[in-house]
XYZ file of C-alpha atoms in Angstrom:
727
model
C -6.387 -171.889 -80.515
C -8.521 -168.988 -79.129
C -10.236 -168.640 -82.482
C -11.179 -172.325 -82.260
C -12.627 -171.929 -78.765
C -14.385 -168.675 -79.869
C -15.949 -170.393 -82.860
C -17.131 -173.324 -80.632
C -18.510 -170.950 -78.102
C -20.454 -169.044 -80.736
C -21.878 -172.335 -82.075
C -22.999 -173.270 -78.477
C -24.620 -169.840 -78.012
C -26.533 -170.112 -81.279
C -27.606 -173.668 -80.254
C -28.920 -172.596 -76.813
C -30.354 -169.270 -77.989
C -34.064 -168.719 -77.651
C -36.222 -169.580 -80.637
C -36.950 -165.943 -81.294
C -33.306 -165.208 -81.671
C -32.523 -168.279 -83.764
C -35.288 -167.448 -86.262
C -34.315 -163.807 -86.847
C -34.432 -163.107 -90.671
C -30.952 -162.761 -92.221
C -32.062 -160.909 -95.330
C -34.738 -158.578 -96.508
C -36.467 -161.468 -98.457
C -36.894 -163.297 -95.248
C -38.229 -160.264 -93.230
C -41.855 -160.459 -92.335
C -44.288 -157.394 -92.418
C -43.361 -153.655 -92.867
C -44.296 -153.614 -96.484
C -45.079 -149.948 -96.317
C -41.448 -149.067 -95.675
C -39.449 -152.089 -96.960
C -41.507 -153.142 -99.975
C -39.911 -153.468 -103.373
C -38.890 -150.067 -104.781
C -39.284 -148.166 -101.569
C -36.471 -145.928 -100.243
C -35.368 -147.940 -97.199
C -35.039 -151.171 -99.345
C -33.152 -149.373 -102.035
C -30.763 -147.689 -99.469
C -30.059 -151.036 -97.854
C -29.514 -152.798 -101.108
C -27.174 -149.931 -102.400
C -25.322 -149.831 -99.132
C -26.312 -146.282 -98.808
C -28.066 -146.117 -95.486
C -27.793 -142.784 -93.608
C -28.514 -142.011 -90.004
C -31.649 -143.988 -89.146
C -34.014 -144.388 -86.181
C -36.281 -147.319 -86.032
C -39.250 -146.587 -83.776
C -42.154 -149.096 -82.871
C -43.412 -151.555 -80.284
C -41.416 -154.630 -79.136
C -41.154 -157.561 -81.498
C -41.722 -155.870 -84.817
C -38.137 -156.183 -86.264
C -36.223 -153.097 -85.310
C -33.085 -154.956 -84.079
C -33.505 -157.587 -86.919
C -33.364 -154.711 -89.575
C -30.151 -153.470 -87.996
C -28.668 -156.914 -88.156
C -29.645 -157.241 -91.861
C -27.969 -153.987 -92.575
C -24.815 -155.425 -90.707
C -24.853 -158.343 -93.042
C -25.095 -156.378 -96.211
C -23.021 -153.328 -95.609
C -19.363 -153.026 -96.700
C -18.917 -150.525 -93.812
C -17.674 -151.658 -90.289
C -20.723 -152.343 -88.152
C -20.702 -152.278 -84.384
C -23.372 -152.184 -81.837
C -24.128 -151.008 -78.312
C -27.035 -151.405 -75.898
C -27.881 -148.189 -74.286
C -28.993 -149.876 -71.133
C -25.429 -151.206 -70.581
C -23.159 -148.712 -72.405
C -21.904 -145.420 -71.006
C -19.984 -142.502 -72.409
C -16.639 -144.480 -72.034
C -18.012 -147.149 -74.469
C -19.130 -144.372 -76.925
C -15.802 -142.661 -77.008
C -14.185 -146.016 -77.661
C -16.484 -146.605 -80.662
C -15.897 -143.186 -81.884
C -12.029 -143.440 -81.597
C -12.118 -146.814 -83.463
C -14.273 -145.336 -86.141
C -11.866 -142.344 -86.598
C -8.889 -144.662 -86.822
C -10.689 -146.874 -89.467
C -11.618 -143.732 -91.463
C -8.166 -142.291 -91.358
C -6.112 -145.391 -91.954
C -8.374 -147.424 -94.329
C -11.034 -145.082 -95.522
C -13.615 -147.452 -93.990
C -16.972 -146.132 -92.936
C -18.561 -147.075 -89.573
C -22.068 -147.868 -88.746
C -22.961 -147.726 -85.122
C -26.139 -149.457 -83.980
C -27.590 -148.377 -80.511
C -30.389 -150.459 -79.274
C -32.926 -148.770 -76.875
C -31.305 -145.409 -77.835
C -33.832 -143.619 -75.792
C -32.272 -145.053 -72.631
C -29.104 -142.793 -73.289
C -29.289 -139.695 -71.050
C -28.945 -136.240 -72.339
C -25.078 -136.080 -71.735
C -24.605 -139.532 -73.565
C -26.495 -138.404 -76.505
C -24.766 -134.936 -76.645
C -21.318 -136.895 -76.552
C -22.493 -138.772 -79.801
C -23.870 -135.904 -81.650
C -20.578 -134.211 -82.983
C -19.406 -137.474 -84.544
C -22.713 -138.149 -86.186
C -22.755 -134.658 -87.490
C -19.403 -134.831 -88.990
C -19.881 -138.208 -90.504
C -17.300 -140.156 -88.368
C -20.077 -142.655 -87.577
C -23.430 -143.301 -89.109
C -26.089 -143.898 -86.407
C -28.748 -146.627 -86.499
C -30.876 -146.365 -83.390
C -33.779 -148.481 -82.225
C -36.483 -147.207 -79.621
C -39.848 -148.235 -78.391
C -40.418 -144.608 -77.409
C -41.284 -141.682 -79.519
C -37.937 -140.312 -80.773
C -39.250 -136.763 -80.974
C -39.897 -136.862 -77.263
C -37.073 -139.226 -75.859
C -34.123 -138.544 -78.273
C -32.040 -135.443 -78.661
C -33.611 -133.173 -81.118
C -30.316 -132.545 -82.970
C -30.000 -136.414 -83.478
C -33.559 -136.624 -84.803
C -33.185 -133.835 -87.173
C -30.089 -135.388 -88.718
C -31.765 -138.944 -89.003
C -34.407 -140.409 -91.247
C -37.052 -141.924 -89.001
C -39.151 -145.082 -89.646
C -42.266 -146.132 -87.654
C -42.540 -149.992 -87.604
C -46.176 -151.301 -87.141
C -47.195 -154.390 -85.194
C -47.226 -157.390 -87.382
C -50.420 -158.509 -88.902
C -51.898 -161.904 -88.153
C -51.011 -163.341 -91.625
C -47.273 -162.477 -90.949
C -47.442 -164.149 -87.507
C -49.020 -167.260 -89.068
C -46.177 -167.458 -91.752
C -43.704 -167.002 -88.890
C -45.344 -169.912 -86.884
C -45.244 -172.219 -90.048
C -41.649 -171.263 -90.564
C -40.679 -172.103 -86.904
C -42.237 -175.493 -87.173
C -40.823 -176.182 -90.603
C -37.223 -174.886 -90.337
C -34.907 -177.878 -89.619
C -31.672 -175.759 -88.810
C -32.997 -173.053 -86.549
C -36.683 -174.235 -85.789
C -38.449 -177.420 -84.945
C -38.408 -179.020 -88.390
C -36.563 -182.065 -87.035
C -38.967 -182.616 -84.212
C -42.391 -184.203 -84.510
C -44.400 -181.133 -83.460
C -48.076 -180.686 -84.377
C -50.213 -177.796 -83.451
C -53.981 -177.558 -83.809
C -55.555 -174.755 -85.808
C -57.180 -173.544 -82.673
C -54.003 -173.481 -80.720
C -52.131 -171.543 -83.664
C -54.937 -168.978 -83.872
C -54.782 -168.411 -80.155
C -51.003 -167.855 -80.156
C -51.274 -165.474 -82.977
C -54.319 -163.542 -81.560
C -52.837 -163.044 -78.158
C -49.321 -162.216 -79.467
C -50.832 -158.953 -80.516
C -48.435 -158.319 -83.521
C -45.372 -159.136 -81.409
C -43.239 -161.793 -83.187
C -40.882 -162.441 -80.187
C -44.004 -162.887 -77.954
C -45.425 -165.512 -80.429
C -42.090 -167.439 -80.713
C -41.485 -167.374 -76.966
C -44.948 -168.917 -76.393
C -44.294 -171.497 -78.995
C -40.939 -172.448 -77.548
C -42.472 -172.787 -74.047
C -45.397 -175.045 -75.375
C -43.029 -177.279 -77.370
C -40.404 -177.626 -74.663
C -42.732 -178.282 -71.773
C -45.004 -180.813 -73.743
C -44.277 -184.554 -73.358
C -44.470 -186.649 -76.600
C -47.696 -188.764 -76.739
C -47.573 -192.514 -77.291
C -46.632 -192.110 -80.960
C -43.797 -189.852 -80.195
C -45.660 -186.646 -81.355
C -45.505 -183.372 -79.491
C -49.113 -182.202 -79.950
C -49.804 -178.454 -79.061
C -53.556 -178.239 -78.247
C -55.681 -175.126 -77.504
C -55.295 -175.879 -73.697
C -51.443 -175.915 -74.025
C -51.432 -172.721 -75.990
C -53.637 -170.949 -73.537
C -51.143 -171.976 -70.819
C -48.171 -170.779 -72.752
C -49.548 -167.243 -73.607
C -52.591 -166.335 -71.527
C -53.190 -162.591 -71.742
C -52.115 -159.894 -74.252
C -50.709 -156.946 -72.425
C -52.193 -153.549 -73.082
C -49.721 -151.320 -74.738
C -49.603 -148.268 -72.491
C -46.945 -146.062 -70.975
C -47.895 -143.253 -68.729
C -45.095 -141.042 -69.920
C -45.054 -142.027 -73.616
C -47.098 -141.861 -76.792
C -49.810 -144.320 -75.666
C -50.709 -142.005 -72.738
C -50.923 -138.838 -74.854
C -52.537 -140.552 -77.856
C -55.099 -142.329 -75.775
C -56.201 -139.318 -73.653
C -56.295 -137.421 -76.964
C -58.499 -139.987 -78.437
C -60.693 -140.031 -75.396
C -61.292 -136.229 -75.320
C -61.715 -136.171 -79.103
C -64.347 -139.016 -78.638
C -66.229 -136.863 -76.015
C -66.122 -133.754 -78.347
C -67.294 -135.889 -81.188
C -70.439 -137.256 -79.227
C -69.418 -140.910 -79.738
C -70.167 -142.723 -76.469
C -68.922 -146.043 -77.839
C -65.444 -144.708 -78.652
C -65.392 -142.757 -75.337
C -66.018 -145.960 -73.470
C -63.476 -147.897 -75.271
C -60.661 -145.456 -74.681
C -61.631 -144.956 -71.100
C -61.468 -148.779 -70.675
C -58.072 -148.932 -72.084
C -56.718 -146.316 -69.801
C -58.197 -148.065 -66.683
C -57.065 -151.463 -67.834
C -53.453 -149.895 -68.290
C -53.443 -148.300 -64.844
C -54.034 -144.735 -65.646
C -55.018 -142.609 -62.512
C -58.824 -141.989 -62.537
C -58.274 -138.622 -61.037
C -56.287 -137.581 -64.051
C -59.227 -138.664 -66.326
C -61.756 -136.641 -64.165
C -59.507 -133.522 -64.474
C -59.571 -133.974 -68.215
C -63.284 -134.456 -68.309
C -63.756 -131.372 -66.236
C -61.753 -129.473 -68.825
C -63.882 -131.038 -71.615
C -67.068 -130.132 -69.745
C -66.019 -126.494 -70.003
C -64.377 -126.549 -73.381
C -66.615 -128.696 -75.510
C -69.959 -128.589 -73.645
C -70.001 -125.215 -71.997
C -73.336 -123.467 -71.609
C -74.988 -125.761 -74.161
C -75.575 -127.885 -71.050
C -74.663 -126.135 -67.722
C -75.186 -129.309 -65.886
C -72.058 -131.073 -67.514
C -69.690 -129.462 -64.952
C -72.023 -130.340 -62.245
C -72.409 -133.958 -63.218
C -68.673 -134.427 -63.644
C -67.851 -132.806 -60.310
C -70.590 -134.866 -58.486
C -69.227 -137.970 -60.173
C -65.760 -137.270 -59.183
C -66.891 -136.638 -55.535
C -68.670 -140.046 -55.606
C -65.474 -141.694 -56.900
C -63.477 -140.302 -53.982
C -66.023 -141.558 -51.504
C -66.430 -145.121 -52.767
C -63.062 -145.838 -54.405
C -62.105 -148.640 -56.769
C -63.647 -150.862 -58.183
C -67.195 -149.386 -57.597
C -65.877 -145.947 -58.449
C -65.865 -146.980 -62.092
C -69.665 -146.407 -62.181
C -69.485 -142.673 -61.762
C -66.453 -142.511 -63.962
C -68.228 -144.046 -66.793
C -71.413 -142.046 -65.945
C -69.470 -138.822 -66.423
C -67.956 -139.887 -69.729
C -71.340 -140.915 -71.110
C -72.935 -137.695 -70.087
C -70.314 -135.549 -71.766
C -70.348 -137.755 -74.939
C -74.175 -137.791 -75.196
C -75.117 -134.530 -73.429
C -83.441 -140.558 -66.157
C -81.655 -143.156 -65.002
C -80.789 -146.633 -66.299
C -78.345 -149.398 -66.041
C -76.537 -148.422 -69.275
C -73.419 -147.750 -67.354
C -72.646 -151.568 -67.476
C -71.671 -150.780 -71.030
C -68.266 -149.623 -69.618
C -67.571 -153.378 -68.498
C -68.396 -154.402 -72.051
C -65.737 -152.261 -73.243
C -63.396 -153.542 -70.478
C -63.913 -157.041 -71.633
C -63.191 -155.952 -75.188
C -60.001 -154.240 -74.238
C -58.761 -157.557 -72.603
C -59.967 -159.709 -75.530
C -59.349 -157.672 -78.697
C -56.037 -157.731 -80.551
C -55.786 -154.459 -82.600
C -56.025 -151.459 -80.436
C -53.850 -148.944 -82.274
C -55.291 -145.374 -81.978
C -56.217 -144.269 -85.484
C -53.634 -141.662 -86.798
C -56.099 -138.876 -86.908
C -57.011 -139.138 -83.339
C -53.455 -139.174 -82.077
C -51.906 -136.301 -80.275
C -50.590 -133.968 -83.014
C -48.921 -131.414 -80.808
C -45.511 -133.110 -80.547
C -44.639 -134.877 -83.744
C -47.682 -134.438 -86.016
C -45.762 -132.924 -88.838
C -43.199 -135.855 -88.922
C -45.573 -138.700 -88.677
C -48.917 -137.166 -89.634
C -50.435 -137.658 -86.242
C -53.717 -135.796 -86.169
C -53.908 -135.341 -89.975
C -57.401 -135.872 -91.272
C -59.092 -135.119 -87.884
C -62.402 -133.311 -88.517
C -63.064 -130.680 -85.837
C -66.838 -131.242 -84.959
C -67.285 -127.555 -83.940
C -66.854 -126.620 -87.586
C -69.866 -128.641 -88.759
C -73.532 -128.195 -88.379
C -74.929 -129.350 -85.083
C -71.291 -129.520 -83.893
C -71.048 -133.099 -85.116
C -69.526 -134.858 -88.082
C -69.420 -138.472 -89.012
C -65.753 -139.806 -88.566
C -63.987 -142.697 -87.191
C -63.160 -142.711 -83.494
C -62.958 -146.385 -82.669
C -59.957 -148.468 -83.969
C -60.535 -149.854 -87.484
C -61.029 -153.410 -86.455
C -63.820 -152.365 -83.900
C -65.936 -150.205 -86.285
C -69.611 -151.037 -85.702
C -68.997 -152.310 -82.102
C -71.711 -151.007 -79.634
C -70.856 -150.687 -76.039
C -73.651 -148.453 -74.839
C -77.218 -149.061 -75.748
C -79.517 -146.258 -74.329
C -82.845 -147.045 -72.835
C -86.156 -145.979 -74.326
C -87.208 -143.650 -71.439
C -86.297 -140.136 -70.371
C -83.050 -138.377 -71.434
C -81.673 -141.473 -72.983
C -84.902 -142.250 -74.826
C -84.859 -138.851 -76.467
C -81.512 -139.523 -77.915
C -81.860 -143.169 -78.831
C -82.953 -142.616 -82.505
C -80.431 -139.850 -83.116
C -77.622 -142.019 -81.818
C -78.594 -144.872 -84.109
C -78.473 -142.548 -87.111
C -75.174 -141.211 -86.201
C -73.740 -144.719 -85.599
C -74.746 -145.659 -89.205
C -73.318 -142.404 -90.533
C -69.931 -143.055 -88.716
C -69.624 -146.586 -90.138
C -70.009 -145.128 -93.692
C -67.491 -142.371 -92.955
C -64.942 -144.860 -91.459
C -64.917 -146.796 -94.683
C -64.209 -143.627 -96.705
C -61.640 -142.439 -94.160
C -59.653 -145.777 -94.281
C -59.374 -145.399 -98.031
C -58.287 -141.808 -97.867
C -55.744 -141.947 -95.042
C -53.093 -144.397 -93.908
C -50.328 -144.482 -91.442
C -47.476 -142.065 -91.990
C -44.567 -144.413 -91.130
C -41.394 -142.445 -91.747
C -39.877 -139.060 -91.426
C -36.608 -137.429 -92.481
C -34.596 -134.209 -92.715
C -35.570 -131.710 -95.376
C -33.327 -131.860 -98.524
C -32.777 -128.273 -99.703
C -30.972 -129.455 -102.823
C -34.044 -131.431 -103.986
C -36.374 -128.568 -103.030
C -34.343 -126.133 -105.267
C -34.455 -128.566 -108.102
C -38.134 -129.012 -107.922
C -38.650 -125.271 -107.861
C -36.515 -124.947 -111.012
C -38.305 -127.725 -112.814
C -41.756 -126.365 -111.892
C -40.942 -123.132 -113.563
C -39.355 -124.512 -116.700
C -42.538 -125.566 -118.377
C -44.378 -122.418 -118.172
C -47.393 -121.226 -116.057
C -49.998 -122.984 -118.210
C -48.641 -126.326 -117.815
C -47.755 -125.853 -114.194
C -51.549 -125.187 -113.511
C -52.321 -128.300 -115.340
C -49.847 -130.107 -113.018
C -51.751 -128.731 -110.113
C -55.017 -129.969 -111.448
C -53.570 -133.428 -112.119
C -52.493 -133.843 -108.398
C -55.228 -131.648 -106.756
C -56.234 -133.082 -103.376
C -54.051 -136.172 -103.826
C -53.960 -137.970 -100.322
C -50.241 -138.792 -100.437
C -48.564 -141.116 -98.167
C -44.714 -140.626 -97.711
C -44.000 -144.310 -98.612
C -46.166 -144.308 -101.791
C -44.755 -145.565 -105.001
C -45.659 -143.741 -108.165
C -45.534 -144.824 -111.885
C -45.654 -142.226 -114.555
C -46.643 -143.514 -118.050
C -45.397 -142.213 -121.390
C -43.687 -139.249 -119.817
C -42.278 -136.445 -121.996
C -41.637 -134.015 -119.133
C -40.471 -134.183 -115.514
C -43.157 -131.630 -114.585
C -45.645 -134.438 -113.684
C -43.004 -136.087 -111.327
C -42.497 -132.989 -109.193
C -45.293 -133.694 -106.730
C -44.620 -137.281 -105.980
C -40.870 -136.594 -105.583
C -41.648 -133.991 -102.968
C -44.502 -135.925 -101.230
C -43.337 -139.455 -101.281
C -39.568 -139.319 -100.160
C -39.698 -142.893 -98.566
C -41.569 -144.434 -101.587
C -40.308 -144.337 -105.138
C -40.970 -142.696 -108.520
C -40.584 -144.742 -111.747
C -40.805 -142.867 -115.049
C -41.819 -144.730 -118.273
C -40.385 -142.513 -121.011
C -42.538 -141.863 -124.049
C -39.615 -142.620 -126.473
C -35.862 -143.252 -126.475
C -35.248 -139.524 -127.191
C -37.393 -138.629 -124.233
C -35.500 -141.117 -121.960
C -32.126 -139.541 -123.009
C -33.386 -136.006 -122.335
C -34.998 -136.764 -119.081
C -31.964 -138.792 -117.888
C -29.733 -135.726 -118.386
C -32.094 -133.474 -116.396
C -32.141 -136.010 -113.449
C -28.404 -136.517 -113.294
C -28.087 -133.615 -110.710
C -30.087 -135.588 -108.215
C -28.687 -138.028 -105.676
C -28.867 -141.598 -106.908
C -31.228 -142.726 -104.092
C -33.670 -139.879 -104.614
C -33.509 -140.032 -108.413
C -36.559 -141.579 -110.202
C -35.937 -144.808 -112.133
C -36.279 -144.302 -115.876
C -37.455 -147.291 -117.857
C -37.979 -147.652 -121.708
C -41.058 -149.826 -121.210
C -43.169 -151.520 -118.485
C -41.452 -154.895 -119.107
C -38.473 -153.465 -117.417
C -40.419 -153.788 -114.097
C -41.062 -157.628 -114.577
C -39.755 -159.628 -111.700
C -38.983 -156.453 -109.537
C -41.837 -156.938 -107.177
C -42.783 -153.320 -107.389
C -46.377 -152.367 -107.085
C -47.553 -148.807 -107.313
C -49.944 -146.878 -105.280
C -50.256 -144.192 -107.869
C -50.185 -144.457 -111.635
C -50.480 -141.299 -113.673
C -49.928 -139.757 -117.114
C -50.743 -136.916 -119.437
C -51.825 -137.902 -123.025
C -51.317 -141.750 -122.720
C -52.451 -144.493 -124.995
C -52.825 -142.359 -128.159
C -53.640 -144.050 -131.428
C -54.161 -147.433 -129.810
C -56.352 -149.962 -131.427
C -58.997 -151.441 -129.086
C -56.830 -154.524 -128.794
C -53.703 -152.506 -127.982
C -55.631 -150.425 -125.587
C -56.826 -153.460 -123.556
C -53.361 -154.708 -123.490
C -51.911 -151.471 -122.277
C -54.448 -151.142 -119.570
C -53.871 -154.702 -118.453
C -50.154 -154.153 -118.385
C -50.085 -151.147 -116.008
C -52.977 -152.643 -113.928
C -50.769 -155.666 -113.191
C -48.306 -153.201 -111.555
C -50.978 -151.478 -109.340
C -50.998 -152.185 -105.587
C -54.301 -153.000 -103.815
C -56.483 -149.915 -103.697
C -54.146 -148.051 -106.139
C -55.180 -144.708 -107.646
C -54.942 -143.790 -111.324
C -54.977 -140.303 -112.804
C -54.917 -139.713 -116.551
C -55.112 -136.113 -117.940
C -56.118 -135.499 -121.483
C -56.139 -132.202 -123.263
C -58.155 -132.120 -126.528
C -58.264 -129.044 -128.958
C -61.826 -128.100 -129.840
C -60.937 -125.941 -132.743
C -58.682 -126.835 -135.749
C -56.998 -124.131 -138.033
C -60.221 -123.545 -139.930
C -62.322 -123.317 -136.766
C -59.944 -120.816 -135.397
C -60.276 -118.699 -138.451
C -63.962 -118.591 -138.295
C -63.949 -117.660 -134.640
C -61.273 -114.958 -135.383
C -63.499 -112.714 -137.564
C -66.250 -112.497 -140.207
C -64.903 -114.431 -143.248
C -66.158 -113.607 -146.825
C -68.961 -115.731 -148.187
C -66.537 -117.783 -150.482
C -64.093 -118.259 -147.464
C -66.997 -119.188 -145.159
C -68.051 -122.066 -147.412
C -64.529 -123.352 -147.534
C -63.998 -123.072 -143.763
C -67.292 -125.012 -143.146
C -66.135 -127.845 -145.312
C -62.757 -127.940 -143.612
C -64.278 -127.726 -140.186
C -66.376 -130.943 -140.944
C -63.074 -132.672 -141.618
C -61.474 -131.297 -138.526
C -64.274 -132.873 -136.384
C -62.882 -136.237 -137.376
C -59.248 -135.214 -136.869
C -60.004 -133.790 -133.443
C -61.800 -136.904 -132.280
C -60.501 -137.695 -128.594
C -57.701 -140.200 -128.472
C -58.040 -142.812 -126.937
C -61.887 -143.002 -127.228
C -63.356 -142.282 -123.786
C -65.785 -145.253 -123.962
C -63.127 -147.762 -125.128
C -60.900 -146.556 -122.312
C -63.601 -146.764 -119.686
C -64.526 -150.276 -120.793
C -60.979 -151.476 -120.614
C -60.429 -149.933 -117.128
C -63.721 -151.243 -115.788
C -62.904 -154.694 -117.027
C -59.687 -154.597 -114.988
C -61.444 -153.645 -111.792
C -61.137 -149.881 -111.754
C -63.843 -147.536 -110.429
C -63.896 -144.297 -112.627
C -64.742 -140.657 -112.227
C -64.376 -137.957 -114.813
C -63.838 -134.195 -114.459
C -63.705 -131.693 -117.328
C -63.182 -128.174 -117.895
C -62.424 -125.786 -120.765
C -59.393 -123.385 -121.394
C -59.459 -120.573 -123.992
C -56.059 -119.743 -125.557
C -54.648 -117.374 -128.108
C -52.467 -119.624 -130.336
C -49.329 -117.858 -131.773
C -49.093 -118.341 -135.478
C -45.500 -118.778 -136.887
C -43.730 -120.598 -139.623
C -43.107 -123.630 -137.445
C -46.836 -124.076 -136.708
C -47.823 -123.675 -140.439
C -45.185 -126.253 -141.383
C -46.550 -128.604 -138.779
C -49.997 -128.295 -140.477
C -49.253 -127.863 -144.134
C -45.922 -129.802 -144.864
C -46.202 -132.332 -147.642
C -46.095 -135.201 -145.046
C -48.129 -133.409 -142.288
C -51.061 -135.588 -140.930
C -53.369 -132.574 -141.124
C -52.764 -131.796 -144.829
C -53.017 -135.476 -145.644
C -56.433 -135.575 -144.085
C -57.539 -132.603 -145.936
C -56.216 -133.771 -149.353
C -58.616 -136.791 -149.187
C -61.474 -134.263 -149.689
C -60.243 -130.928 -150.839
C -58.204 -129.827 -153.909
C -54.557 -128.547 -153.640
C -55.860 -125.102 -154.600
C -58.393 -125.134 -151.701
C -55.673 -126.265 -149.275
C -53.379 -123.486 -150.491
C -56.240 -120.854 -150.054
C -56.664 -122.007 -146.343
C -52.828 -121.846 -145.839
C -52.759 -118.408 -147.290
C -55.313 -117.094 -144.994
C -53.244 -118.269 -142.071
C -50.062 -116.806 -143.391
C -51.685 -113.459 -143.472
C -51.945 -113.751 -139.784
C -48.117 -114.566 -139.193
C -46.945 -113.175 -135.789
C -50.579 -112.797 -134.829
C -52.739 -115.301 -132.835
C -55.574 -117.700 -133.540
C -58.380 -118.481 -131.017
C -58.181 -121.862 -129.562
C -60.427 -123.788 -127.168
C -59.083 -126.698 -125.251
C -61.164 -129.338 -123.236
C -59.188 -130.857 -120.423
C -60.506 -134.135 -119.036
C -59.145 -135.693 -115.902
C -59.907 -139.356 -115.290
C -59.475 -140.435 -111.541
C -59.806 -144.090 -110.885
C -59.261 -146.441 -107.956
C -58.841 -150.250 -107.947
C -61.530 -152.068 -106.018
C -59.290 -154.702 -104.324
């Protein structure tokens, strides 16, 4: 009877639950957003599907899916799943969960997953009480937090967990969620006659600011408080939408990431001589309630650190502005505050300080305000999440300025300060316009090169040792070529990499090391290569092990798209039609803005050419070598033909760049090499026999046999093709 009442109570709870709770995705296929960490082929998705999740911490703003992900894991795991809310739970609750986990493990061999929502709300003692049981594997921790775990969570817990940073949802995801809420008959409003105007939908999505919960709460309020019209329709107009969700909150916590990241961006904008970005970050801090005295203190430091004696008046101006602020207070004190910022950023009078209020209006109205990763504070967790990576230090450049992005990506090109034409401002007006144009160009390039680092995890010493062994197994020469192939690759931890026609694991070492949250797929060159490579990979953990496939058709229907595609010596002996088909096949697997790297190594000398360069042949031999070298020019023609490959790639939307270099070698001569050249079925001998007599071929072979155990000069041309998709 109690089970009956419990079931009935659960049904009532679900019926009366808020719309945001009812519409939570129940599987990964229903989950909206976070493709960078949950896309097909990426580590977290593979781990959830394989029921191999280890200790995880999900970190991100409200309404992006942290708790939902935990519930999806709960629905798919074979382990026992329990949850606590750190706001309500204490050490007693933790001990109870640990005791139950020990009992399940001892009696039934059943693993336990413990989800702790708002894990940062546990105090130090509570986190310490949990640590031993996480460390010995009694429980597997899944934590969710809106605060930086490197700052708010026990460092020992963080070091034993894999971290994933969830981003605010994009507008397209929110539109999809809105449509689903209106269409779903079971959990949404599919059975009610609700109509929403495009303007109302756009307003709800825009003001929600990437927060799915905020969007659904606003929709629920609009639907439940709107009376049906004469035809029984519930019509949500723009006016109703504006009443339901009126203002987007500025994400800012004076003790958390937003505080440190924003003041870091502000100071770097001052240092970089970007008045527009400086005004924007200043406006964000003021709107969020930051103490102006704190900002003045930081500007005084900046006046000494980044301006110095280049303009001795900088400290004087900031100090005078600070004194003026103390005298007049808010809101009029915003004028001297903005004046000090503009002076430091731009180092006679005008009304250009009004630009600050333009920036303030933009803060209130704009949606995407995320601090670009390279401007974030890198002192606390930059290594884990890549904060600060890609920042260009202006003092290292001519004129102490470099074109780079300071404003958020969606605000590039926005002008908040327009200097006048007279006096101090007029002298700098033209230079500022030139710098703004240079920054726009640099921002486009920067967005192509850098992305968010969305995850972090503990080091894997076993994988590191395996990679070290593999890198030395192919010899120093090939290892140098590996370094050339991946030189300056702007890796992201969640990148997925496809290696074409692989005969060695050497080319997979860099992506395995640099993309632990993504995935590596190796297309073996032959069935024998697949067997051999598979044996070498068996020592790796199954989640870290690259996927080996016999051909690209094995990826059909997987949904995987790759940020990197690479190979050495691919597409050999392909006809023009086969080449076009092969390029189209791997292009279909490329993600937007994917990168391609193909490395070709082409001998420039055949056996006859090597003999000629090895010494001064007799006249009779020289005549023979000249004839053979003419044949070798045809044999040594690059495969595939560069122009044909370029045409096929350009047709598929790739932008290309070639780099070539030469390498001189001493080729050891042995019986195996001679057999490869002169055996009856050897391609080289067959090519020669079309022009030369058997006696002439034997004469050439005899000359080489005289050099057994010696060397033959060889010249290699290496050509690296780097390409990028335009979409």
